[in-house]
Amino acid sequence: MSPRKRASIRLWQTELFVVVIVVAMLILSGALSAGLKDTLSEMARTHEIRNAAALVQRLTMRLPLTSDDLGGVRRDIDEYRIIYGTGIWVYARDGELLESSHDGKPSDAVLHAAWRGGLVESPSYTSVDMREGGWVVASKPLIGTSGSVLGIVVTASPVDSSLRILDAIRYRLWVTFWISLIIAGMLGFVFSEFIGRRIRAMSEAAAAMAAGDFQQRLPTGFVPDEVYDLAVSYNSMASRLGEAFAALQESESAQRRFVADASHEMRTPIAALKGILELLTDGAQDDPEVRDDFIRTMSVETDRLGRLVSDLLTLAQLDAGSLRLEVTVQWAADLLDNVTQVMHALAERAGIALDVDLPDGDLQLLGDRDRVIQVLLSFTDNALKHAPAGSRIRLRARSTDGTVTLEVVDDGPGIKTDELSRVFERFYRSGTARTGTGGAGLGLAIAKEIVEAHGSTIEVRSTPGAGSTFGFALTKP
């Protein structure tokens, strides 16, 4: 199949302009010509009736017409012709031609029809032939004192002057037509070039976008509304696509970092387990004390690996939006007590006291019990990693307008300003954490996702050297 022949939009628009102007001018010329012809015809008719009426008024003074009066009639019509320049015929009632004065005349049939039409006083008889060599004819009766028709006056004028006027106007119309056509072609070319540039810019911008460049933008200055709307839509689309593409790249980069970090975190306990198993296989199992120590270490590493797998699964569910929350009414005191029971042994081992701070009236809130406890455990575990021995960690609840805020407050070294925005990143671990506490750096990241799934946000307040406060608010039932 041969490729389709392409035509420039500039050519199309120019041709369209020309065609529209041609059609418009032809219709206008035809309408004006026809209207002007009718107008000239009506003007000639009115003028000729006025001429005939004026001559009738002059001749009425000579009624009744007799052969003795024809000399006077002759003088009257000659004088009248000098003034009005028209052909004149005076007929008796029976159709006898009494007198006439003319240089040329219409056909006898036309004059006969005018004589017959003149027998009736009203309406006045006229006929117009707006063709080359045509005449405009009018007739009026001569009415005697008794009211009877005594004669007929017929006047006739050639339509040559009217035709010359009509031809002159038609000529000017054609000159105007060609001038308008040339101007329209030029304007069409300029306008089409203006629109064509905008469309070429859109084509180039679309090609750039297809190549991955989302920074291209179309101008929205002096352009037609449709082009303006298209440019605005394109710019909005380019902006959204650019943001989506950047987010996709960032997501892919984050996904790669996540897989690398997860692999690194899982490699450590797996390597430890593999090393212990090799030592046991090489004979360490024969020493009960060494064997029992290895078994305890394997248990710790296995628990560590299990927590990591559980955290990764939770994150995967959160990312996929498949984590289901069972939101029910919970007592704040019950939640905080549960956290202190779980973390009591670790706090005691670190030499840190756990306190629960509740208002006089216990508070109720709406939340998923297990997930809220998981968040508070993550806050408390993070505080235990950073707080020095001999300090206190306070778990507290306080009522606000329509919500209950749960907080974990420690007396640790606080968080540096440059680290504060990163504490919720996956696999991020602060350099100020106490050694030997382990953790993959997923706890706070998971806590943030869970709190946001509840429709809330985590608030962190920290002053270097004065401790940190992690909290979030849940609605009251």
Coordinates of C-alpha atoms in Angstrom, one line a residue:
M1 CA 0.0 0.0 0.0
S2 CA 1.4 3.4 -1.0
P3 CA 1.8 6.0 1.7
R4 CA -1.0 8.4 2.1
K5 CA -0.3 11.8 0.5
R6 CA 0.2 14.4 3.1
A7 CA -0.9 18.0 2.9
S8 CA 0.2 20.9 5.1
I9 CA -2.3 22.4 7.5
R10 CA -1.1 25.7 6.2
L11 CA -2.3 24.8 2.7
W12 CA -5.5 23.4 3.9
Q13 CA -6.4 26.5 5.9
T14 CA -5.4 28.9 3.1
E15 CA -7.5 27.0 0.6
L16 CA -10.4 27.0 3.1
F17 CA -10.1 30.7 3.6
V18 CA -10.2 31.3 -0.2
V19 CA -13.1 28.9 -0.7
V20 CA -15.1 30.6 2.1
I21 CA -14.4 34.1 0.7
V22 CA -15.3 33.0 -2.9
V23 CA -18.6 31.5 -1.8
A24 CA -19.4 34.4 0.4
M25 CA -18.6 37.0 -2.2
L26 CA -20.5 35.1 -4.9
I27 CA -23.6 34.9 -2.7
L28 CA -23.2 38.6 -1.7
S29 CA -22.6 39.7 -5.3
G30 CA -25.6 37.7 -6.6
A31 CA -27.9 39.1 -3.8
L32 CA -26.7 42.7 -4.2
S33 CA -27.0 42.5 -8.0
A34 CA -30.5 41.1 -7.9
G35 CA -31.5 43.6 -5.2
L36 CA -30.0 46.5 -7.0
K37 CA -31.7 45.5 -10.2
D38 CA -35.1 45.4 -8.5
T39 CA -34.3 48.8 -6.8
L40 CA -33.4 50.4 -10.1
S41 CA -36.5 48.9 -11.7
E42 CA -38.7 50.3 -9.0
M43 CA -37.0 53.7 -9.2
A44 CA -37.5 53.9 -12.9
R45 CA -41.2 52.8 -12.6
T46 CA -41.8 55.5 -10.0
H47 CA -40.0 58.2 -12.0
E48 CA -42.0 57.4 -15.2
I49 CA -45.3 57.5 -13.4
R50 CA -44.4 60.8 -12.0
N51 CA -43.5 62.1 -15.5
A52 CA -46.8 60.8 -16.9
A53 CA -48.7 62.4 -14.0
A54 CA -47.0 65.7 -14.5
L55 CA -47.8 65.8 -18.2
V56 CA -51.4 64.8 -17.6
Q57 CA -51.8 67.7 -15.2
R58 CA -50.4 70.1 -17.9
L59 CA -52.7 68.7 -20.6
T60 CA -55.8 68.6 -18.5
M61 CA -56.0 72.4 -18.8
R62 CA -56.6 71.9 -22.6
L63 CA -59.5 69.5 -22.3
P64 CA -61.5 68.6 -24.2
L65 CA -59.0 67.8 -26.9
T66 CA -60.0 68.9 -30.4
S67 CA -58.2 69.2 -33.7
D68 CA -57.9 72.9 -33.1
D69 CA -56.0 72.3 -29.9
L70 CA -53.4 69.8 -31.3
G71 CA -50.9 72.6 -32.0
G72 CA -51.0 73.6 -28.3
V73 CA -50.7 70.0 -27.3
R74 CA -47.7 69.7 -29.5
R75 CA -46.0 72.6 -27.9
D76 CA -46.7 71.2 -24.4
I77 CA -45.2 67.8 -25.1
D78 CA -42.2 69.3 -26.8
E79 CA -41.5 71.5 -23.8
Y80 CA -42.0 68.6 -21.6
R81 CA -39.5 66.5 -23.5
I82 CA -36.9 69.2 -23.2
I83 CA -37.3 69.1 -19.4
Y84 CA -37.8 65.4 -18.8
G85 CA -36.2 63.9 -21.9
T86 CA -38.7 61.1 -22.3
G87 CA -40.8 59.8 -25.2
I88 CA -44.5 60.9 -25.2
W89 CA -47.6 59.6 -26.9
V90 CA -51.1 61.1 -26.5
Y91 CA -54.0 58.8 -27.5
A92 CA -57.7 59.5 -27.9
R93 CA -60.1 57.3 -25.8
D94 CA -60.7 55.1 -28.9
G95 CA -56.9 54.5 -29.3
E96 CA -56.3 57.0 -32.1
L97 CA -52.8 58.5 -31.8
L98 CA -53.3 62.3 -31.5
E99 CA -49.7 63.4 -31.0
S100 CA -46.3 62.0 -30.1
S101 CA -42.7 63.2 -29.6
H102 CA -39.9 60.7 -29.3
D103 CA -36.4 59.7 -30.6
G104 CA -37.0 56.0 -30.2
K105 CA -39.8 53.9 -29.0
P106 CA -40.8 50.6 -27.6
S107 CA -42.7 48.1 -29.7
D108 CA -46.2 48.8 -30.8
A109 CA -47.5 46.0 -28.7
V110 CA -46.0 47.6 -25.6
L111 CA -47.5 51.0 -26.5
H112 CA -50.9 49.3 -27.2
A113 CA -50.8 47.6 -23.8
A114 CA -49.9 51.0 -22.2
W115 CA -52.9 52.6 -23.9
R116 CA -55.3 49.9 -22.7
G117 CA -53.8 50.1 -19.2
G118 CA -54.2 53.9 -19.1
L119 CA -58.0 53.6 -19.4
V120 CA -58.0 52.8 -15.7
E121 CA -57.1 55.6 -13.4
S122 CA -55.9 53.5 -10.5
P123 CA -53.6 51.8 -10.2
S124 CA -51.3 53.5 -12.7
Y125 CA -50.1 51.3 -15.5
T126 CA -46.4 50.7 -15.8
S127 CA -44.1 48.1 -17.4
V128 CA -40.4 47.7 -17.1
D129 CA -38.0 45.7 -19.2
M130 CA -34.5 45.7 -17.6
R131 CA -32.8 44.2 -20.5
E132 CA -30.5 45.7 -23.1
G133 CA -32.7 47.9 -25.3
G134 CA -35.6 47.7 -22.9
W135 CA -38.0 50.5 -21.9
V136 CA -39.9 51.6 -18.8
V137 CA -43.4 52.7 -19.8
A138 CA -46.2 54.4 -17.8
S139 CA -49.6 55.6 -18.8
K140 CA -52.2 57.9 -17.2
P141 CA -55.8 58.9 -18.3
L142 CA -56.9 62.4 -19.1
I143 CA -60.1 62.8 -17.0
G144 CA -62.7 65.4 -18.1
T145 CA -64.9 67.5 -15.8
S146 CA -67.6 64.9 -16.0
G147 CA -65.2 62.2 -14.7
S148 CA -65.0 60.4 -18.0
V149 CA -61.7 59.4 -19.8
L150 CA -61.1 61.7 -22.7
G151 CA -57.6 60.5 -23.6
I152 CA -54.5 58.6 -22.6
V153 CA -51.0 59.9 -22.0
V154 CA -48.1 57.4 -22.4
T155 CA -44.5 58.1 -21.5
A156 CA -41.5 55.9 -22.1
S157 CA -37.8 56.0 -21.3
P158 CA -35.0 53.6 -22.2
V159 CA -33.4 51.7 -19.3
D160 CA -29.9 52.2 -20.7
S161 CA -28.9 54.6 -17.9
S162 CA -30.1 52.2 -15.2
L163 CA -28.2 49.3 -16.9
R164 CA -25.1 51.4 -16.9
I165 CA -25.5 52.1 -13.2
L166 CA -26.0 48.3 -12.6
D167 CA -23.0 47.4 -14.7
A168 CA -20.8 49.9 -12.9
I169 CA -21.8 48.5 -9.5
R170 CA -21.3 45.0 -10.7
Y171 CA -17.8 45.9 -11.9
R172 CA -17.0 47.4 -8.6
L173 CA -18.3 44.3 -6.9
W174 CA -16.0 42.1 -9.0
V175 CA -13.0 44.4 -8.2
T176 CA -13.9 44.2 -4.5
F177 CA -14.2 40.4 -4.9
W178 CA -10.7 39.9 -6.3
I179 CA -9.2 42.3 -3.8
S180 CA -11.0 40.5 -1.0
L181 CA -9.9 37.2 -2.4
I182 CA -6.2 38.3 -2.5
I183 CA -6.4 39.7 1.1
A184 CA -8.2 36.6 2.3
G185 CA -5.5 34.4 0.8
M186 CA -2.8 36.4 2.5
L187 CA -4.6 36.5 5.8
G188 CA -5.4 32.8 5.5
F189 CA -1.7 32.0 4.9
V190 CA -0.6 34.1 7.8
F191 CA -3.2 32.7 10.2
S192 CA -2.5 29.1 9.1
E193 CA 1.2 29.7 9.6
F194 CA 0.5 30.9 13.1
I195 CA -1.7 27.9 13.9
G196 CA 0.7 25.6 12.1
R197 CA 3.6 26.7 14.3
R198 CA 1.6 25.9 17.4
I199 CA 0.7 22.4 16.0
R200 CA 4.3 21.8 15.0
A201 CA 5.4 22.7 18.5
M202 CA 2.8 20.3 19.9
S203 CA 4.1 17.6 17.6
E204 CA 7.7 18.2 18.6
A205 CA 6.7 18.3 22.3
A206 CA 4.8 15.0 22.0
A207 CA 7.9 13.4 20.2
A208 CA 10.1 14.7 23.0
M209 CA 7.7 13.2 25.6
A210 CA 7.7 9.9 23.8
A211 CA 11.5 10.0 24.0
G212 CA 11.3 10.5 27.8
D213 CA 11.6 14.3 28.1
F214 CA 8.8 15.5 30.3
Q215 CA 10.1 19.0 30.7
Q216 CA 8.7 20.2 27.3
R217 CA 5.9 22.8 27.8
L218 CA 3.7 24.5 25.2
P219 CA 3.2 28.3 25.2
T220 CA -0.2 29.6 26.3
G221 CA 0.0 33.2 25.2
F222 CA -2.0 34.8 22.3
V223 CA -3.6 31.7 20.8
P224 CA -7.2 30.7 20.0
D225 CA -9.2 29.2 22.8
E226 CA -9.1 25.7 21.4
V227 CA -5.4 25.8 21.0
Y228 CA -5.0 27.3 24.5
D229 CA -7.2 24.6 26.0
L230 CA -5.1 21.9 24.2
A231 CA -1.8 23.5 25.3
V232 CA -3.0 23.7 29.0
S233 CA -4.2 20.1 28.8
Y234 CA -0.9 19.0 27.3
N235 CA 1.2 20.9 29.9
S236 CA -0.9 19.4 32.7
M237 CA -0.5 15.9 31.2
A238 CA 3.2 16.4 30.7
S239 CA 3.5 17.5 34.3
R240 CA 1.6 14.6 35.7
L241 CA 3.4 12.1 33.5
G242 CA 6.7 13.6 34.6
E243 CA 5.8 13.3 38.2
A244 CA 4.5 9.7 37.7
F245 CA 7.6 8.8 35.8
A246 CA 9.8 10.3 38.5
A247 CA 7.8 8.5 41.1
L248 CA 8.1 5.3 39.2
Q249 CA 11.9 5.7 38.9
E250 CA 12.1 6.5 42.6
S251 CA 9.9 3.6 43.4
E252 CA 12.0 1.3 41.4
S253 CA 15.1 2.7 43.0
A254 CA 13.6 2.3 46.4
Q255 CA 12.5 -1.2 45.5
R256 CA 16.1 -2.1 44.5
R257 CA 17.4 -0.6 47.8
F258 CA 14.7 -2.4 49.7
V259 CA 15.6 -5.8 48.1
A260 CA 19.4 -5.1 48.7
D261 CA 18.8 -4.1 52.3
A262 CA 16.5 -7.0 53.0
S263 CA 19.0 -9.4 51.4
H264 CA 21.8 -7.9 53.6
E265 CA 19.7 -8.1 56.8
M266 CA 18.7 -11.7 56.1
R267 CA 22.3 -12.7 55.1
T268 CA 23.6 -11.9 58.6
P269 CA 21.5 -14.4 60.6
I270 CA 21.7 -17.0 57.9
A271 CA 25.5 -16.7 57.8
A272 CA 25.6 -17.0 61.6
L273 CA 23.4 -20.1 61.5
K274 CA 25.4 -21.7 58.8
G275 CA 28.7 -21.0 60.7
I276 CA 27.3 -22.5 63.9
L277 CA 26.1 -25.6 62.0
E278 CA 29.5 -26.0 60.4
L279 CA 31.1 -25.8 63.8
L280 CA 28.7 -28.3 65.3
T281 CA 29.4 -30.6 62.4
D282 CA 33.1 -30.3 62.9
G283 CA 32.9 -31.5 66.5
A284 CA 31.7 -28.7 68.7
Q285 CA 28.6 -30.7 69.4
D286 CA 30.7 -33.0 71.5
D287 CA 31.2 -30.2 74.1
P288 CA 27.9 -29.8 76.0
E289 CA 28.7 -26.3 77.1
V290 CA 29.7 -25.1 73.7
R291 CA 26.8 -26.9 72.1
D292 CA 24.3 -25.3 74.5
D293 CA 25.7 -21.9 73.8
F294 CA 25.5 -22.5 70.1
I295 CA 21.9 -23.6 70.4
R296 CA 21.0 -20.4 72.3
T297 CA 22.7 -18.3 69.7
M298 CA 20.8 -20.2 66.9
S299 CA 17.6 -19.6 68.7
V300 CA 18.3 -15.9 68.9
E301 CA 19.3 -15.7 65.2
T302 CA 16.2 -17.7 64.3
D303 CA 14.0 -15.3 66.2
R304 CA 15.8 -12.4 64.5
L305 CA 15.2 -13.9 61.1
G306 CA 11.6 -14.6 61.9
R307 CA 11.0 -11.0 63.0
L308 CA 12.6 -9.8 59.8
V309 CA 10.5 -12.0 57.7
S310 CA 7.4 -10.9 59.6
D311 CA 8.3 -7.3 59.2
L312 CA 8.9 -7.7 55.5
L313 CA 5.5 -9.5 55.1
T314 CA 3.8 -6.6 56.9
L315 CA 5.5 -4.0 54.7
A316 CA 4.5 -6.0 51.6
Q317 CA 0.9 -6.0 52.8
L318 CA 1.0 -2.3 53.5
D319 CA 2.5 -1.5 50.1
A320 CA -0.1 -3.7 48.4
G321 CA -3.0 -2.2 50.5
S322 CA -4.0 -5.7 51.6
L323 CA -3.4 -5.2 55.3
R324 CA -6.9 -5.3 56.9
L325 CA -7.5 -3.4 60.1
E326 CA -10.0 -4.7 62.7
V327 CA -11.0 -1.4 64.2
T328 CA -12.8 -1.8 67.5
V329 CA -13.2 0.2 70.8
Q330 CA -10.1 -0.1 72.9
W331 CA -9.1 1.1 76.4
A332 CA -6.0 3.2 76.4
A333 CA -4.9 1.8 79.8
D334 CA -5.2 -1.8 78.5
L335 CA -3.0 -1.0 75.5
L336 CA -0.3 0.7 77.5
D337 CA -0.3 -2.0 80.2
N338 CA 0.1 -4.7 77.5
V339 CA 3.1 -2.9 76.1
T340 CA 4.8 -2.5 79.5
Q341 CA 4.3 -6.3 80.2
V342 CA 6.0 -7.2 76.9
M343 CA 8.9 -4.7 77.2
H344 CA 9.4 -5.1 81.0
A345 CA 12.1 -7.7 80.8
L346 CA 14.1 -5.8 78.1
A347 CA 13.8 -2.6 80.1
E348 CA 14.9 -4.2 83.3
R349 CA 17.9 -5.8 81.5
A350 CA 18.9 -2.3 80.2
G351 CA 18.4 -0.7 83.6
I352 CA 15.6 1.5 82.4
A353 CA 12.3 2.1 84.2
L354 CA 8.9 2.0 82.3
D355 CA 6.1 4.3 83.6
V356 CA 2.5 4.5 82.5
D357 CA 0.9 7.9 82.7
L358 CA -2.9 8.0 82.4
P359 CA -5.5 10.7 83.2
D360 CA -7.9 10.1 86.1
G361 CA -10.7 8.9 83.8
D362 CA -9.6 6.1 81.5
L363 CA -9.9 6.8 77.8
Q364 CA -11.4 4.9 74.9
L365 CA -10.3 5.0 71.3
L366 CA -11.0 3.3 68.0
G367 CA -8.2 1.2 66.5
D368 CA -6.9 -2.3 65.6
R369 CA -5.7 -3.6 69.0
D370 CA -2.8 -5.7 67.7
R371 CA -1.6 -3.1 65.2
V372 CA -1.7 -0.2 67.8
I373 CA 0.2 -2.3 70.3
Q374 CA 2.7 -3.1 67.5
V375 CA 3.3 0.7 66.9
L376 CA 3.7 1.3 70.7
L377 CA 6.1 -1.6 70.9
S378 CA 8.1 -0.1 68.1
F379 CA 8.3 3.3 69.8
T380 CA 9.3 1.7 73.1
D381 CA 11.9 -0.6 71.5
N382 CA 13.4 2.4 69.7
A383 CA 13.5 4.3 73.0
L384 CA 15.2 1.4 74.8
K385 CA 17.9 1.4 72.1
H386 CA 18.8 5.0 72.7
A387 CA 18.0 5.8 76.3
P388 CA 20.9 5.5 78.8
A389 CA 20.8 3.2 81.7
G390 CA 19.1 4.6 84.8
S391 CA 16.7 6.8 82.8
R392 CA 12.9 6.4 82.5
I393 CA 10.6 5.8 79.5
R394 CA 7.0 7.1 79.9
L395 CA 4.0 5.6 78.1
R396 CA 1.2 8.0 78.3
A397 CA -2.3 8.8 77.0
R398 CA -4.0 12.2 76.9
S399 CA -7.3 13.4 75.7
T400 CA -7.6 16.0 73.0
D401 CA -10.6 17.4 71.0
G402 CA -12.3 14.2 69.8
T403 CA -9.1 12.1 69.8
V404 CA -6.9 10.2 72.2
T405 CA -3.1 10.8 71.8
L406 CA -0.8 7.9 72.7
E407 CA 2.9 8.8 73.3
V408 CA 6.2 7.2 74.2
V409 CA 8.6 9.7 75.9
D410 CA 12.3 8.9 76.7
D411 CA 15.2 10.8 78.3
G412 CA 17.7 9.7 75.6
P413 CA 20.2 11.8 73.7
G414 CA 17.5 13.0 71.3
I415 CA 17.6 12.9 67.5
K416 CA 19.8 15.2 65.4
T417 CA 17.9 17.6 63.1
D418 CA 19.4 16.0 60.0
E419 CA 18.3 12.6 61.1
L420 CA 14.8 13.5 62.2
S421 CA 13.4 13.3 58.7
R422 CA 15.0 9.9 58.1
V423 CA 13.9 7.9 61.2
F424 CA 11.0 6.4 59.3
E425 CA 13.0 5.3 56.3
R426 CA 13.2 1.5 55.8
F427 CA 16.4 -0.1 57.1
Y428 CA 17.6 3.2 58.5
R429 CA 19.3 3.0 61.9
S430 CA 20.6 5.9 63.8
G431 CA 24.2 6.0 64.7
T432 CA 23.3 6.9 68.3
A433 CA 21.7 3.6 69.0
R434 CA 23.1 1.6 71.9
T435 CA 25.2 -1.3 70.6
G436 CA 24.1 -4.9 70.8
T437 CA 20.3 -4.2 70.5
G438 CA 20.0 -5.6 67.0
G439 CA 17.0 -4.7 64.7
A440 CA 16.8 -4.3 61.0
G441 CA 15.5 -0.7 61.0
L442 CA 12.0 -1.6 59.9
G443 CA 10.1 -1.0 63.1
L444 CA 9.5 2.8 62.7
A445 CA 8.8 2.4 59.0
I446 CA 6.1 -0.2 59.7
A447 CA 4.7 2.0 62.6
K448 CA 4.4 4.9 60.2
E449 CA 2.4 2.9 57.7
I450 CA 0.1 1.4 60.3
V451 CA -0.7 4.8 61.8
E452 CA -1.4 6.3 58.4
A453 CA -3.7 3.3 57.7
H454 CA -5.6 4.4 60.7
G455 CA -6.0 7.8 59.1
S456 CA -3.5 9.5 61.5
T457 CA 0.1 10.6 61.4
I458 CA 3.1 10.2 63.7
E459 CA 4.3 13.3 65.5
V460 CA 7.9 13.4 66.6
R461 CA 9.4 16.0 69.0
S462 CA 13.0 15.8 69.8
T463 CA 15.7 18.0 71.3
P464 CA 19.3 16.9 71.2
G465 CA 20.4 16.0 74.7
A466 CA 16.8 16.2 76.1
G467 CA 15.1 13.1 74.8
S468 CA 12.4 12.4 72.2
T469 CA 8.6 11.9 72.0
F470 CA 6.9 9.7 69.5
G471 CA 3.0 9.9 69.4
F472 CA -0.1 9.6 67.3
A473 CA -3.8 10.4 67.8
L474 CA -6.8 8.1 67.2
T475 CA -10.4 9.1 67.3
K476 CA -12.7 8.5 70.2
P477 CA -15.7 6.2 69.8

